[in-house]
Amino acid sequence: DNQWLPIGSGGGVYAGGGVYDKSMKGVLNGDGHKITGLYIDNNSPISNDKSIWYPYTSAALFSQLDKDAIIKNLYVEGFVNVDNKNCAGIAGWSGNLIRCIANVDVETNEFGGGLVAQRPEHVEECANYGDIKADKYSGGITSFSFSSCTIMNCYNMGNIYGKEYAGGITSGNAKGSIKNCYNVGNVYCSEESGQTGAIVGKCEGSGYMVDNNYYLNTCIEEPNEYGEALDINVMRSPEFISMLNKDTNVWIYDSENTNNGFPIFAGIVTFLDINSLKNENEEFILFPNPATDYINIKGDVCSYEIFDTNGKCISKMKKIDIEQKQIDVSQYNPGIYLIRCLTNDKNVITKVFVVK
């Protein structure tokens, strides 16, 4: 029966003088857990004691993070709708986010971001699924990034609505860097003078870097020069993994269709009990998984290819006649691999397996 009161605040001045700083200054490791029911809405009759809200408090799970604070390995789901405040799913201001996912619908007449509203220091391997609507700056990962900010290996699936600036990853970038990211969500701007982009709406200054970013070619009517448009089939292919992994190896193919076929982060697979994914009624079974010396394929498979997380084919067999096939993986480096199999009925099935 109560709304969430954001943790932390800062940047205000006491009535008698002096500056207070109640920003979160630690490290929160969510360890892969999920927070649901985040609810902040100034249009709701459900109570929220606004006397606790300092003048510069933002509406999010954490109102303000210290520039050295870290939130990692956390999933947050909910709804935030507050006028005259910056709004986001996880952090309203500053901080570092690593391996976080937000599925929070955000609405505000100020700055709105999927994970961070304003001025993050570093955002890495994070994703947004919520719809973001903001009158000023609206972005899938953050509303605006500044000179110290690096956004890397992130993606957005939510729809972005703005009036002044709107972007799939961020609405604006001032001397910061955005790299190895992709956007699938639609991006809209209601004002003719507004600036929109599938990756970033507007870059300011001379020291910014926007490198190796991609977006779905149907997500925006008038794209700008930041990012490369791709067809949906390309963005769902193993080849796209190699493109994203330009100088990293965090992206893997969505073989289980958990993200509608679009790339996911390699580490997320380690949270799954891969053996529980095995189904005796499927066209083939892959075991043991994880493996050390070999894997077996049992089923109606006539050929296969094995890829590493960079999308490089490291092994293939064009014709298999026996019912059960054994593949030697003893020489593989420990890590995550994809096997793409063709059945005799010409169906293509892709699975993930791990070598320990």
Tab-separated table of C-alpha atoms in Angstrom:
chain	number	residue	atom	x	y	z
A	1	ASP	CA	0.000	0.000	0.000
A	2	ASN	CA	3.027	2.300	-0.272
A	3	GLN	CA	5.185	3.549	-3.082
A	4	TRP	CA	8.911	3.025	-3.152
A	5	LEU	CA	11.009	5.773	-1.582
A	6	PRO	CA	14.274	5.989	-3.552
A	7	ILE	CA	17.519	5.201	-1.729
A	8	GLY	CA	19.975	8.068	-1.367
A	9	SER	CA	19.974	11.707	-2.428
A	10	GLY	CA	22.464	14.492	-2.886
A	11	GLY	CA	23.302	17.869	-4.310
A	12	GLY	CA	20.950	19.805	-2.029
A	13	VAL	CA	21.524	22.615	0.444
A	14	TYR	CA	20.266	22.677	4.030
A	15	ALA	CA	17.981	25.537	5.016
A	16	GLY	CA	20.642	26.826	7.382
A	17	GLY	CA	23.404	26.494	4.827
A	18	GLY	CA	25.789	23.680	3.961
A	19	VAL	CA	25.535	20.894	1.429
A	20	TYR	CA	24.174	17.465	2.212
A	21	ASP	CA	25.171	14.286	0.389
A	22	LYS	CA	23.234	11.114	1.069
A	23	SER	CA	24.209	9.306	-2.137
A	24	MET	CA	24.760	5.545	-2.058
A	25	LYS	CA	28.523	4.988	-1.717
A	26	GLY	CA	28.975	1.239	-1.711
A	27	VAL	CA	28.751	-1.824	-3.935
A	28	LEU	CA	25.521	-3.757	-4.424
A	29	ASN	CA	25.993	-7.178	-5.990
A	30	GLY	CA	22.565	-8.536	-6.884
A	31	ASP	CA	24.087	-11.953	-7.656
A	32	GLY	CA	21.628	-12.465	-10.507
A	33	HIS	CA	18.521	-11.835	-8.403
A	34	LYS	CA	15.406	-9.973	-9.553
A	35	ILE	CA	13.581	-7.091	-7.868
A	36	THR	CA	9.940	-6.788	-8.950
A	37	GLY	CA	7.202	-4.342	-8.011
A	38	LEU	CA	9.269	-1.151	-8.121
A	39	TYR	CA	6.479	1.453	-8.113
A	40	ILE	CA	6.762	5.255	-7.973
A	41	ASP	CA	3.856	7.315	-9.371
A	42	ASN	CA	2.969	10.865	-8.333
A	43	ASN	CA	-0.437	10.469	-10.021
A	44	SER	CA	-1.406	7.546	-7.800
A	45	PRO	CA	-3.591	7.742	-4.666
A	46	ILE	CA	-1.247	5.230	-3.023
A	47	SER	CA	0.738	7.155	-0.431
A	48	ASN	CA	4.311	8.304	-0.769
A	49	ASP	CA	5.646	10.526	2.010
A	50	LYS	CA	7.198	13.213	-0.175
A	51	SER	CA	8.615	14.985	2.885
A	52	ILE	CA	11.474	12.494	2.632
A	53	TRP	CA	12.223	13.627	-0.926
A	54	TYR	CA	15.054	16.124	-0.934
A	55	PRO	CA	14.907	18.909	-3.562
A	56	TYR	CA	17.250	17.166	-5.994
A	57	THR	CA	16.122	13.604	-5.425
A	58	SER	CA	15.468	11.548	-8.569
A	59	ALA	CA	12.838	8.827	-8.966
A	60	ALA	CA	14.442	5.373	-9.310
A	61	LEU	CA	15.434	2.393	-7.182
A	62	PHE	CA	18.455	4.465	-6.121
A	63	SER	CA	17.947	8.213	-6.336
A	64	GLN	CA	21.637	9.038	-6.422
A	65	LEU	CA	24.855	7.034	-6.564
A	66	ASP	CA	28.283	8.293	-5.680
A	67	LYS	CA	30.554	8.419	-8.733
A	68	ASP	CA	32.477	5.415	-7.369
A	69	ALA	CA	29.402	3.385	-6.327
A	70	ILE	CA	28.695	0.142	-8.226
A	71	ILE	CA	25.448	-1.730	-8.901
A	72	LYS	CA	25.978	-5.094	-10.605
A	73	ASN	CA	24.280	-8.396	-11.471
A	74	LEU	CA	20.779	-7.076	-10.798
A	75	TYR	CA	17.408	-7.263	-12.597
A	76	VAL	CA	14.753	-4.635	-11.772
A	77	GLU	CA	11.139	-4.605	-12.948
A	78	GLY	CA	8.434	-2.010	-12.334
A	79	PHE	CA	6.958	1.419	-13.174
A	80	VAL	CA	8.182	4.979	-12.491
A	81	ASN	CA	6.083	8.059	-13.353
A	82	VAL	CA	7.039	11.309	-11.610
A	83	ASP	CA	6.871	14.828	-13.037
A	84	ASN	CA	9.574	17.427	-12.399
A	85	LYS	CA	12.136	14.777	-11.451
A	86	ASN	CA	14.679	12.729	-13.363
A	87	CYS	CA	13.387	9.166	-13.631
A	88	ALA	CA	14.968	5.778	-14.356
A	89	GLY	CA	14.731	2.115	-13.467
A	90	ILE	CA	17.856	1.669	-11.342
A	91	ALA	CA	19.703	4.951	-10.688
A	92	GLY	CA	18.652	8.555	-11.013
A	93	TRP	CA	22.139	10.054	-11.021
A	94	SER	CA	25.766	8.976	-11.465
A	95	GLY	CA	27.423	5.674	-10.510
A	96	ASN	CA	28.596	2.551	-12.307
A	97	LEU	CA	26.289	-0.216	-13.555
A	98	ILE	CA	27.612	-3.612	-14.630
A	99	ARG	CA	25.567	-6.580	-15.878
A	100	CYS	CA	22.210	-5.060	-14.928
A	101	ILE	CA	18.848	-5.416	-16.668
A	102	ALA	CA	15.943	-2.981	-16.304
A	103	ASN	CA	12.367	-3.728	-17.336
A	104	VAL	CA	10.880	-0.547	-15.895
A	105	ASP	CA	8.433	1.661	-17.820
A	106	VAL	CA	9.437	5.284	-17.210
A	107	GLU	CA	7.417	8.486	-17.727
A	108	THR	CA	8.469	12.032	-16.843
A	109	ASN	CA	8.502	15.612	-18.120
A	110	GLU	CA	12.210	15.801	-17.267
A	111	PHE	CA	15.083	13.369	-18.069
A	112	GLY	CA	14.210	9.681	-18.459
A	113	GLY	CA	16.528	6.667	-18.854
A	114	GLY	CA	16.035	2.927	-18.809
A	115	LEU	CA	18.815	2.257	-16.279
A	116	VAL	CA	20.249	5.665	-15.335
A	117	ALA	CA	18.607	9.072	-15.733
A	118	GLN	CA	21.731	11.270	-15.865
A	119	ARG	CA	25.534	11.321	-15.693
A	120	PRO	CA	26.565	7.684	-15.204
A	121	GLU	CA	30.285	7.075	-14.921
A	122	HIS	CA	30.352	3.652	-16.594
A	123	VAL	CA	27.667	1.289	-17.933
A	124	GLU	CA	28.701	-2.141	-19.200
A	125	GLU	CA	26.820	-5.303	-20.260
A	126	CYS	CA	23.452	-3.793	-19.386
A	127	ALA	CA	20.069	-4.009	-21.130
A	128	ASN	CA	16.756	-2.168	-21.099
A	129	TYR	CA	13.319	-3.642	-21.860
A	130	GLY	CA	11.075	-0.860	-20.532
A	131	ASP	CA	9.374	1.893	-22.563
A	132	ILE	CA	10.844	5.328	-21.820
A	133	LYS	CA	8.797	8.552	-22.252
A	134	ALA	CA	10.443	11.862	-21.351
A	135	ASP	CA	9.713	15.432	-22.439
A	136	LYS	CA	13.336	16.574	-22.374
A	137	TYR	CA	15.909	13.796	-22.851
A	138	SER	CA	14.896	10.159	-23.328
A	139	GLY	CA	17.241	7.183	-23.761
A	140	GLY	CA	17.172	3.398	-23.478
A	141	ILE	CA	20.267	3.058	-21.271
A	142	THR	CA	20.634	6.640	-19.997
A	143	SER	CA	19.039	9.952	-20.884
A	144	PHE	CA	22.368	11.746	-21.329
A	145	SER	CA	26.015	10.714	-20.981
A	146	PHE	CA	28.826	13.134	-20.237
A	147	SER	CA	32.590	13.364	-20.651
A	148	SER	CA	33.532	10.714	-18.102
A	149	CYS	CA	30.947	8.154	-19.239
A	150	THR	CA	31.610	4.934	-21.129
A	151	ILE	CA	28.660	2.876	-22.382
A	152	MET	CA	29.806	-0.435	-23.814
A	153	ASN	CA	28.313	-3.830	-24.687
A	154	CYS	CA	24.728	-2.756	-23.976
A	155	TYR	CA	21.410	-3.152	-25.795
A	156	ASN	CA	17.917	-1.691	-25.756
A	157	MET	CA	14.639	-3.474	-26.558
A	158	GLY	CA	12.182	-0.843	-25.242
A	159	ASN	CA	10.435	1.919	-27.188
A	160	ILE	CA	11.825	5.430	-26.671
A	161	TYR	CA	9.605	8.543	-26.821
A	162	GLY	CA	10.999	12.072	-26.496
A	163	LYS	CA	10.240	15.706	-27.324
A	164	GLU	CA	13.634	17.429	-27.364
A	165	TYR	CA	16.097	14.515	-27.684
A	166	ALA	CA	15.631	10.746	-27.969
A	167	GLY	CA	18.042	7.864	-28.572
A	168	GLY	CA	17.986	4.080	-28.440
A	169	ILE	CA	21.043	3.948	-26.183
A	170	THR	CA	21.255	7.585	-25.034
A	171	SER	CA	19.628	10.799	-26.203
A	172	GLY	CA	22.860	12.767	-26.051
A	173	ASN	CA	26.595	12.233	-25.683
A	174	ALA	CA	29.130	14.857	-24.642
A	175	LYS	CA	32.714	13.628	-25.016
A	176	GLY	CA	31.848	10.162	-23.671
A	177	SER	CA	32.050	6.871	-25.585
A	178	ILE	CA	29.436	4.405	-26.837
A	179	LYS	CA	30.673	1.162	-28.361
A	180	ASN	CA	29.622	-2.404	-29.177
A	181	CYS	CA	25.942	-1.660	-28.522
A	182	TYR	CA	22.737	-2.361	-30.423
A	183	ASN	CA	19.154	-1.102	-30.397
A	184	VAL	CA	15.959	-2.834	-31.522
A	185	GLY	CA	13.367	-0.572	-29.855
A	186	ASN	CA	11.498	2.085	-31.829
A	187	VAL	CA	12.618	5.700	-31.347
A	188	TYR	CA	10.176	8.629	-31.691
A	189	CYS	CA	10.379	12.400	-31.210
A	190	SER	CA	7.181	14.462	-31.129
A	191	GLU	CA	8.768	17.866	-31.810
A	192	GLU	CA	9.926	18.682	-35.332
A	193	SER	CA	12.939	20.477	-33.899
A	194	GLY	CA	13.830	17.491	-31.728
A	195	GLN	CA	16.863	15.336	-32.437
A	196	THR	CA	16.568	11.576	-32.542
A	197	GLY	CA	18.887	8.688	-33.292
A	198	ALA	CA	18.657	4.925	-33.221
A	199	ILE	CA	21.804	4.869	-31.049
A	200	VAL	CA	22.350	8.483	-29.884
A	201	GLY	CA	20.221	11.543	-30.615
A	202	LYS	CA	22.941	14.179	-30.538
A	203	CYS	CA	26.683	14.319	-29.875
A	204	GLU	CA	28.175	17.495	-28.445
A	205	GLY	CA	31.772	18.650	-28.151
A	206	SER	CA	34.768	17.190	-29.968
A	207	GLY	CA	35.935	14.327	-27.776
A	208	TYR	CA	33.047	11.870	-28.085
A	209	MET	CA	33.397	8.381	-29.581
A	210	VAL	CA	30.592	6.309	-31.127
A	211	ASP	CA	32.037	3.083	-32.500
A	212	ASN	CA	30.733	-0.310	-33.633
A	213	ASN	CA	27.041	0.215	-32.841
A	214	TYR	CA	24.070	-1.229	-34.737
A	215	TYR	CA	20.311	-0.841	-34.921
A	216	LEU	CA	17.276	-2.465	-36.514
A	217	ASN	CA	16.626	-0.717	-39.825
A	218	THR	CA	12.895	-0.284	-39.098
A	219	CYS	CA	13.228	1.287	-35.637
A	220	ILE	CA	13.429	4.943	-36.698
A	221	GLU	CA	12.063	7.019	-39.594
A	222	GLU	CA	14.978	9.422	-40.049
A	223	PRO	CA	18.228	7.983	-38.674
A	224	ASN	CA	21.330	10.091	-38.125
A	225	GLU	CA	24.952	9.149	-38.813
A	226	TYR	CA	25.557	7.288	-35.542
A	227	GLY	CA	25.353	3.513	-35.853
A	228	GLU	CA	24.751	1.101	-38.721
A	229	ALA	CA	21.297	-0.092	-39.796
A	230	LEU	CA	20.862	-3.852	-40.211
A	231	ASP	CA	18.089	-6.170	-41.346
A	232	ILE	CA	16.366	-8.210	-38.644
A	233	ASN	CA	17.673	-11.484	-40.072
A	234	VAL	CA	21.250	-10.228	-39.852
A	235	MET	CA	20.771	-9.128	-36.245
A	236	ARG	CA	19.505	-12.608	-35.371
A	237	SER	CA	22.406	-14.425	-37.046
A	238	PRO	CA	25.649	-15.865	-35.597
A	239	GLU	CA	27.516	-13.555	-37.978
A	240	PHE	CA	26.188	-10.547	-36.059
A	241	ILE	CA	27.877	-11.912	-32.934
A	242	SER	CA	31.227	-11.575	-34.636
A	243	MET	CA	30.413	-7.972	-35.582
A	244	LEU	CA	29.502	-7.004	-32.007
A	245	ASN	CA	32.533	-8.787	-30.563
A	246	LYS	CA	34.901	-6.400	-32.321
A	247	ASP	CA	37.265	-6.089	-29.359
A	248	THR	CA	35.554	-8.277	-26.781
A	249	ASN	CA	33.941	-11.714	-26.383
A	250	VAL	CA	30.875	-10.984	-24.240
A	251	TRP	CA	28.194	-11.540	-26.911
A	252	ILE	CA	26.742	-14.938	-27.843
A	253	TYR	CA	24.004	-16.228	-30.111
A	254	ASP	CA	20.495	-16.493	-28.598
A	255	SER	CA	20.143	-20.197	-29.316
A	256	GLU	CA	17.283	-20.740	-26.828
A	257	ASN	CA	15.317	-17.734	-28.161
A	258	THR	CA	15.245	-16.100	-24.734
A	259	ASN	CA	15.731	-12.666	-26.341
A	260	ASN	CA	13.641	-13.131	-29.489
A	261	GLY	CA	16.742	-14.249	-31.367
A	262	PHE	CA	18.827	-11.121	-30.703
A	263	PRO	CA	22.299	-11.365	-29.092
A	264	ILE	CA	22.669	-11.888	-25.360
A	265	PHE	CA	25.557	-11.721	-22.909
A	266	ALA	CA	27.721	-14.801	-22.520
A	267	GLY	CA	27.778	-14.680	-18.730
A	268	ILE	CA	23.988	-14.859	-18.443
A	269	VAL	CA	24.111	-18.457	-19.672
A	270	THR	CA	26.192	-19.410	-16.634
A	271	PHE	CA	23.195	-18.563	-14.399
A	272	LEU	CA	21.197	-21.315	-16.109
A	273	ASP	CA	21.178	-24.987	-15.272
A	274	ILE	CA	22.008	-26.002	-18.814
A	275	ASN	CA	21.252	-29.677	-18.187
A	276	SER	CA	17.668	-28.729	-17.288
A	277	LEU	CA	17.199	-27.410	-20.821
A	278	LYS	CA	17.478	-30.937	-22.212
A	279	ASN	CA	14.160	-32.299	-23.497
A	280	GLU	CA	13.790	-35.937	-24.540
A	281	ASN	CA	11.119	-34.982	-27.075
A	282	GLU	CA	13.390	-32.614	-28.989
A	283	GLU	CA	14.846	-33.611	-32.337
A	284	PHE	CA	18.227	-34.142	-30.734
A	285	ILE	CA	19.847	-34.226	-27.309
A	286	LEU	CA	23.257	-32.754	-26.470
A	287	PHE	CA	25.152	-34.268	-23.531
A	288	PRO	CA	27.079	-34.009	-21.233
A	289	ASN	CA	26.746	-30.278	-20.767
A	290	PRO	CA	29.014	-28.839	-19.396
A	291	ALA	CA	31.638	-31.103	-20.996
A	292	THR	CA	35.337	-31.746	-20.473
A	293	ASP	CA	36.542	-34.268	-23.086
A	294	TYR	CA	33.649	-34.821	-25.503
A	295	ILE	CA	29.987	-34.132	-26.232
A	296	ASN	CA	27.435	-36.539	-27.651
A	297	ILE	CA	24.693	-35.676	-30.117
A	298	LYS	CA	21.775	-38.082	-30.159
A	299	GLY	CA	19.084	-37.578	-32.755
A	300	ASP	CA	18.260	-37.109	-36.413
A	301	VAL	CA	21.194	-34.875	-37.346
A	302	CYS	CA	22.970	-35.015	-40.697
A	303	SER	CA	25.549	-32.210	-40.254
A	304	TYR	CA	26.810	-29.680	-37.723
A	305	GLU	CA	28.992	-26.597	-37.255
A	306	ILE	CA	30.545	-25.361	-33.999
A	307	PHE	CA	31.187	-21.646	-33.333
A	308	ASP	CA	33.010	-19.794	-30.593
A	309	THR	CA	31.509	-16.652	-29.024
A	310	ASN	CA	33.205	-14.484	-31.652
A	311	GLY	CA	31.158	-16.209	-34.352
A	312	LYS	CA	34.180	-18.085	-35.765
A	313	CYS	CA	33.489	-21.600	-37.049
A	314	ILE	CA	36.015	-23.903	-35.364
A	315	SER	CA	34.662	-27.308	-36.413
A	316	LYS	CA	32.215	-28.785	-38.917
A	317	MET	CA	30.978	-32.134	-40.188
A	318	LYS	CA	29.022	-32.161	-43.436
A	319	LYS	CA	27.664	-35.697	-43.338
A	320	ILE	CA	26.818	-37.912	-40.373
A	321	ASP	CA	25.272	-41.326	-40.792
A	322	ILE	CA	25.300	-42.818	-37.298
A	323	GLU	CA	22.514	-42.305	-34.784
A	324	GLN	CA	24.765	-41.100	-31.943
A	325	LYS	CA	27.718	-38.845	-32.651
A	326	GLN	CA	30.649	-38.098	-30.365
A	327	ILE	CA	32.636	-34.882	-30.788
A	328	ASP	CA	36.065	-34.422	-29.211
A	329	VAL	CA	36.235	-31.081	-27.359
A	330	SER	CA	39.278	-31.833	-25.208
A	331	GLN	CA	41.385	-29.312	-27.147
A	332	TYR	CA	38.846	-26.502	-26.808
A	333	ASN	CA	39.569	-23.612	-24.470
A	334	PRO	CA	37.212	-23.443	-21.482
A	335	GLY	CA	34.197	-21.337	-22.349
A	336	ILE	CA	30.849	-21.168	-24.143
A	337	TYR	CA	30.272	-22.555	-27.653
A	338	LEU	CA	27.413	-22.845	-30.129
A	339	ILE	CA	26.608	-25.909	-32.184
A	340	ARG	CA	24.345	-25.469	-35.201
A	341	CYS	CA	22.877	-28.718	-36.502
A	342	LEU	CA	20.950	-29.586	-39.649
A	343	THR	CA	18.410	-32.399	-39.375
A	344	ASN	CA	17.430	-34.782	-42.166
A	345	ASP	CA	14.157	-32.844	-42.372
A	346	LYS	CA	16.215	-29.717	-43.181
A	347	ASN	CA	15.490	-28.027	-39.854
A	348	VAL	CA	18.276	-25.943	-38.300
A	349	ILE	CA	18.686	-26.194	-34.514
A	350	THR	CA	21.285	-24.286	-32.512
A	351	LYS	CA	22.352	-25.192	-28.975
A	352	VAL	CA	24.726	-23.755	-26.390
A	353	PHE	CA	27.271	-25.948	-24.634
A	354	VAL	CA	30.039	-25.233	-22.134
A	355	VAL	CA	33.547	-26.694	-22.021
A	356	LYS	CA	35.060	-26.723	-18.527
